[in-house]
Every structure is written in structure tokens, then in C-alpha cells.
mmCIF file with all atom_site columns, C-alpha atoms in Angstrom:
data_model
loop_
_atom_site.group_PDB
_atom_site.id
_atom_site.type_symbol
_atom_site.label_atom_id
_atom_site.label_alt_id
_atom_site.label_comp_id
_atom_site.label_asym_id
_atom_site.label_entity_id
_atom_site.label_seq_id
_atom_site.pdbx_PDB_ins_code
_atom_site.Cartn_x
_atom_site.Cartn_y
_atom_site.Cartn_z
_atom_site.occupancy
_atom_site.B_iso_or_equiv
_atom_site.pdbx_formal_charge
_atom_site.auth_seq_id
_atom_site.auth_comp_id
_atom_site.auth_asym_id
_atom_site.auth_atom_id
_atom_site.pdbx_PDB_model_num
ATOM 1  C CA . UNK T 1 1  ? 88.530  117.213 77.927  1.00 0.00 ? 1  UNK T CA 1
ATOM 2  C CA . UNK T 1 2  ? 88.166  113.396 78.584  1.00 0.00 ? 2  UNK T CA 1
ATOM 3  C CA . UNK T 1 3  ? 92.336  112.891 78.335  1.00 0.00 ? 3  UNK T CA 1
ATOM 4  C CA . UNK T 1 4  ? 92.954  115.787 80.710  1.00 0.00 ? 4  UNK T CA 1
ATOM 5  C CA . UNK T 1 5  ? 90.916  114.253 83.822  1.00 0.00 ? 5  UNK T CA 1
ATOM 6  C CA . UNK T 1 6  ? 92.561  111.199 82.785  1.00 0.00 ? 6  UNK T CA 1
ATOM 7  C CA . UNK T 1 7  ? 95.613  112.012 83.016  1.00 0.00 ? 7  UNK T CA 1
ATOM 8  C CA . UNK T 1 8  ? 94.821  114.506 86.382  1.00 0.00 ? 8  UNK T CA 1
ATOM 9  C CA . UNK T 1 9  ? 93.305  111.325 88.056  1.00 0.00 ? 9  UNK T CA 1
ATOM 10 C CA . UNK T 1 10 ? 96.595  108.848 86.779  1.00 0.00 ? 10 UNK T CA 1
ATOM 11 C CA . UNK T 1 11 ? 98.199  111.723 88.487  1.00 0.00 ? 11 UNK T CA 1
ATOM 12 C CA . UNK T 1 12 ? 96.794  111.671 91.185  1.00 0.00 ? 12 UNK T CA 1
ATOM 13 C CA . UNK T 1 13 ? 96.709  108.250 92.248  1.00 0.00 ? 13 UNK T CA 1
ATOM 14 C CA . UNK T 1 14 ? 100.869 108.291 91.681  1.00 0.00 ? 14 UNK T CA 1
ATOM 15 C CA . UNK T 1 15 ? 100.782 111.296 94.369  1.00 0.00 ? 15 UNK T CA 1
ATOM 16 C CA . UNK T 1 16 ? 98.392  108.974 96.588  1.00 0.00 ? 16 UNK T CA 1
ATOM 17 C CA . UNK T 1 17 ? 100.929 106.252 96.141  1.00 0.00 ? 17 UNK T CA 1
ATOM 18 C CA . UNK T 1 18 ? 104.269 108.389 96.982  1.00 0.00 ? 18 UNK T CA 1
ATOM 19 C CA . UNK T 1 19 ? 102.484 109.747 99.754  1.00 0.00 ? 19 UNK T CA 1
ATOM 20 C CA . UNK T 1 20 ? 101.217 106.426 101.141 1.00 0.00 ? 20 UNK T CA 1
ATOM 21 C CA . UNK T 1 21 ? 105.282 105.272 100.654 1.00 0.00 ? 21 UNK T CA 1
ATOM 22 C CA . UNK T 1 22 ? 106.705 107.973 102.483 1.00 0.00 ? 22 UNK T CA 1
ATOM 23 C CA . UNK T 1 23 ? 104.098 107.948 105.477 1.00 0.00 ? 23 UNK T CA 1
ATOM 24 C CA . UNK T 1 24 ? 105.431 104.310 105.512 1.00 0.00 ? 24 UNK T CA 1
ATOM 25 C CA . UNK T 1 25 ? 108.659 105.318 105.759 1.00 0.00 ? 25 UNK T CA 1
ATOM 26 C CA . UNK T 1 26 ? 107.899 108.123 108.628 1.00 0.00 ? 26 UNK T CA 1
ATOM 27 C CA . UNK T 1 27 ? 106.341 105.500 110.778 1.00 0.00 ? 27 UNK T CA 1
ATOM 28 C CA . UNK T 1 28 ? 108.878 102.890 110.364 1.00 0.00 ? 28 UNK T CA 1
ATOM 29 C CA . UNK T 1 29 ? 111.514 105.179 111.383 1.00 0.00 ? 29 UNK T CA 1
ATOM 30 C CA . UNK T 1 30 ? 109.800 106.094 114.613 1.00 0.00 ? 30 UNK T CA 1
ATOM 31 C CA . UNK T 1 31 ? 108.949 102.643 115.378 1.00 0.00 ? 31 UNK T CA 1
ATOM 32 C CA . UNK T 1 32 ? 112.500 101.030 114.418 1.00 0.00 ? 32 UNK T CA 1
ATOM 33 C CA . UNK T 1 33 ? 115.368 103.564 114.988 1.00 0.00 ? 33 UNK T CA 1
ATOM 34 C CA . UNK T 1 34 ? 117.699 101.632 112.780 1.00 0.00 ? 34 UNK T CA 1
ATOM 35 C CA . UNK T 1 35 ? 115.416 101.499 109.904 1.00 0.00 ? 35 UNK T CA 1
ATOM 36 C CA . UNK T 1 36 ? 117.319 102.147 106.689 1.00 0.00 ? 36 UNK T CA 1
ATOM 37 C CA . UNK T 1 37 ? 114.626 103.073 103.648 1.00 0.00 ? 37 UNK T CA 1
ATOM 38 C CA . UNK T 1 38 ? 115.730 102.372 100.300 1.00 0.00 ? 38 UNK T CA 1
ATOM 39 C CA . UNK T 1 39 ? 115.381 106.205 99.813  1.00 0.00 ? 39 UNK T CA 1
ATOM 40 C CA . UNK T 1 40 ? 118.838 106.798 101.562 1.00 0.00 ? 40 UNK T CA 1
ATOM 41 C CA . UNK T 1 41 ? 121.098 106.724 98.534  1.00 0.00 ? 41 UNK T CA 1
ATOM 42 C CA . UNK T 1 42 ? 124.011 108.174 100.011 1.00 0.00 ? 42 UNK T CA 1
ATOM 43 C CA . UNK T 1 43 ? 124.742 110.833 103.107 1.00 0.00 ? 43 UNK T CA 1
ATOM 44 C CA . UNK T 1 44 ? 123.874 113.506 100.924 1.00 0.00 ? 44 UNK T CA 1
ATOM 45 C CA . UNK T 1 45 ? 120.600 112.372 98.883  1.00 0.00 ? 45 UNK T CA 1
ATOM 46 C CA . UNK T 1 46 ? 118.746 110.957 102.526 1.00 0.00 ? 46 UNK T CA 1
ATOM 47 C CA . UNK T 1 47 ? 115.342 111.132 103.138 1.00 0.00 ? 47 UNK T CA 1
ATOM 48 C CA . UNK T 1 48 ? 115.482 109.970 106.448 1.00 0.00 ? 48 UNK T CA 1
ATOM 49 C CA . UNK T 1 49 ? 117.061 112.687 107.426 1.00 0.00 ? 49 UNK T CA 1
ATOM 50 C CA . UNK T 1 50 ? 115.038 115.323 105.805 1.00 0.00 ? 50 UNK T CA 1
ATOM 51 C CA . UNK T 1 51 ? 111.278 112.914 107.873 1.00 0.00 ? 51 UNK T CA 1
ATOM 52 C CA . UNK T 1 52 ? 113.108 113.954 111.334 1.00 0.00 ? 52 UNK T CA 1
ATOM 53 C CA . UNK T 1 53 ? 113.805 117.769 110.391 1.00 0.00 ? 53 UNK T CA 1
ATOM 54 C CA . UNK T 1 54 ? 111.044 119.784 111.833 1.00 0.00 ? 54 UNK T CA 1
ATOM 55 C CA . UNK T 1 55 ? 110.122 120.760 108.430 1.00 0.00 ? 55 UNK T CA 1
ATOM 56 C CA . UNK T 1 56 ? 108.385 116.862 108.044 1.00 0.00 ? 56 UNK T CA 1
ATOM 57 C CA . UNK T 1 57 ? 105.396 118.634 110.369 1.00 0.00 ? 57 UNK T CA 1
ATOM 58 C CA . UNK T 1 58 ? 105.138 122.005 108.622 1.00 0.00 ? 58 UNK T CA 1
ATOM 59 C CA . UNK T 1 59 ? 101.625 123.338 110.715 1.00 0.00 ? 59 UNK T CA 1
ATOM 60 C CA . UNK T 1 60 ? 104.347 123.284 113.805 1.00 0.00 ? 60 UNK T CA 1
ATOM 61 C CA . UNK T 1 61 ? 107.241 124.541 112.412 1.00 0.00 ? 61 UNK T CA 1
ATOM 62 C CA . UNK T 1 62 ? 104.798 127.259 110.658 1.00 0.00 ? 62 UNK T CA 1
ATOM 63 C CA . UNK T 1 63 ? 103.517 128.000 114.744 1.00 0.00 ? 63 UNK T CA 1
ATOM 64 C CA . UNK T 1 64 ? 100.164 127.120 113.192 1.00 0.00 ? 64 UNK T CA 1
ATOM 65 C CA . UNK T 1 65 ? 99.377  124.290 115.445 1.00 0.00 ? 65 UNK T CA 1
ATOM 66 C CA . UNK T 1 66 ? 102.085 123.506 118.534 1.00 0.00 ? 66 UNK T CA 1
ATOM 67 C CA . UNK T 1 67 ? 104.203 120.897 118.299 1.00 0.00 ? 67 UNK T CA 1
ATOM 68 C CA . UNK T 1 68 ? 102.417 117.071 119.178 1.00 0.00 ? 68 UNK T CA 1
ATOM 69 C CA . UNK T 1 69 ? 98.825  118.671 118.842 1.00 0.00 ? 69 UNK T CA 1
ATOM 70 C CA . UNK T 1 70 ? 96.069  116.291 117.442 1.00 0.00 ? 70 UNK T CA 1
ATOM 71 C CA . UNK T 1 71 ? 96.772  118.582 113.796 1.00 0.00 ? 71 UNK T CA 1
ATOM 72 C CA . UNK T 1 72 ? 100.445 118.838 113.745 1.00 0.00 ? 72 UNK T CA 1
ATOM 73 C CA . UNK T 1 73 ? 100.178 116.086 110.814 1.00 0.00 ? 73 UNK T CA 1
ATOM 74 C CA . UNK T 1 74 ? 103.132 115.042 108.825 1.00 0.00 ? 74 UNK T CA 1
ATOM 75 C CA . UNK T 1 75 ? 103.386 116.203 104.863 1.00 0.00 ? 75 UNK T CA 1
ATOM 76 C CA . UNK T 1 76 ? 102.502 112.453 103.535 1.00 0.00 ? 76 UNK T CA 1
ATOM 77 C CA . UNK T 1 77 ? 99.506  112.733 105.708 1.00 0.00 ? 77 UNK T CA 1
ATOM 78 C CA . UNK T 1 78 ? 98.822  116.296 104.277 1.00 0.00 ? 78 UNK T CA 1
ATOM 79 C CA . UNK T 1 79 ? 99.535  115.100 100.777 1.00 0.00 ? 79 UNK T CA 1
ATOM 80 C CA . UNK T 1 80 ? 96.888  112.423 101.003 1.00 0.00 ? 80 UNK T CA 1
ATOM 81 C CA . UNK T 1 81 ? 94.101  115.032 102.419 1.00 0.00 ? 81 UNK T CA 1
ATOM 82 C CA . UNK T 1 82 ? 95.529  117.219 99.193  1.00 0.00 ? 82 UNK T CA 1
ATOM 83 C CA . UNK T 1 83 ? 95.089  114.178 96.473  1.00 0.00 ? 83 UNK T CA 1
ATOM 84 C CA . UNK T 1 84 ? 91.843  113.596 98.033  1.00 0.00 ? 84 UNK T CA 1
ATOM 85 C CA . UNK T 1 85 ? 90.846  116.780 97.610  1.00 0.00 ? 85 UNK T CA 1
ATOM 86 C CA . UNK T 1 86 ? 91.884  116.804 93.656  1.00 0.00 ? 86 UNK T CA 1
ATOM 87 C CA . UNK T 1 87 ? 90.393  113.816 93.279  1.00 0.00 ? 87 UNK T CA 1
ATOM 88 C CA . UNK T 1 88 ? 87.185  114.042 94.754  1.00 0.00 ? 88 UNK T CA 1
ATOM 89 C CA . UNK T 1 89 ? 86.497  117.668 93.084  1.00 0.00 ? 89 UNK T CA 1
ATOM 90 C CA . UNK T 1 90 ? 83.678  117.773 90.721  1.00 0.00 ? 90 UNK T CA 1
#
């Protein structure tokens, strides 16, 4: 039992970091145009292109929340509220 919230918290805290890396990436992009991340392999693996798709702010695209409300959060910033979650559950 002791291996498997172990393991579920090493997990987690690799999800915390990917999601902390990508929201990194979003904002640099919107601050610097020309901003090439090192996750842009080539024109067809580009995850640049897939932050300024409006599937990056899924409440909005869903018609949850409109588009620039206070909640229309981007999926690294929904990941981390999701980790959090996992992690802080009992």
C-alpha cells in the first residue's frame, strides 16, 4: 500500500512539473511572439501551435465559461488545480 502512494505522489509531482513547463511556455509565447520552445521539433510535432488553438482554453471552447472570463483558464493551469487535487486527497 506504502509503494502505490509512492509512486501516485512521484507521479504526481512529474504532472506538476510538465504542467508548470508548459504554462511557461503559454506565457512566453504571449509575451514574446517569436518565442521558439524547445517543444517545436518540426512543423508537424509543434506545441506552439497546438497553446494558440482554442482547444489550449477548453471551459471556452466547451461554451462553459466565454472566452477572456476570469475562469477561462488554460489546461497547464487546470492540470495544476488537477495534481493538487490528487495530491492533497486523503
Amino acid at each position: 500500500m506504502l509503494t502505490r502512494i509512492v509512486v501516485l505522489v512521484i507521479f504526481d509531482f512529474i504532472g506538476v512539473g510538465v504542467a508548470m513547463y508548459t504554462w511557461h511556455i503559454e506565457n512566453m509565447l504571449t509575451t514574446f511572439p517569436g518565442y521558439q520552445p524547445a517543444c517545436d521539433i518540426s512543423g508537424f510535432a509543434s506545441c506552439s501551435k497546438v497553446f494558440k488553438t482554442p482547444y489550449a482554453h477548453i471551459l471556452s471552447h466547451w461554451g462553459i465559461v466565454p472566452p477572456g472570463h476570469t475562469l477561462d483558464w488554460s489546461l497547464p493551469q487546470l492540470a495544476l488545480v488537477y495534481f493538487a487535487v490528487i495530491l492533497l486527497y486523503p
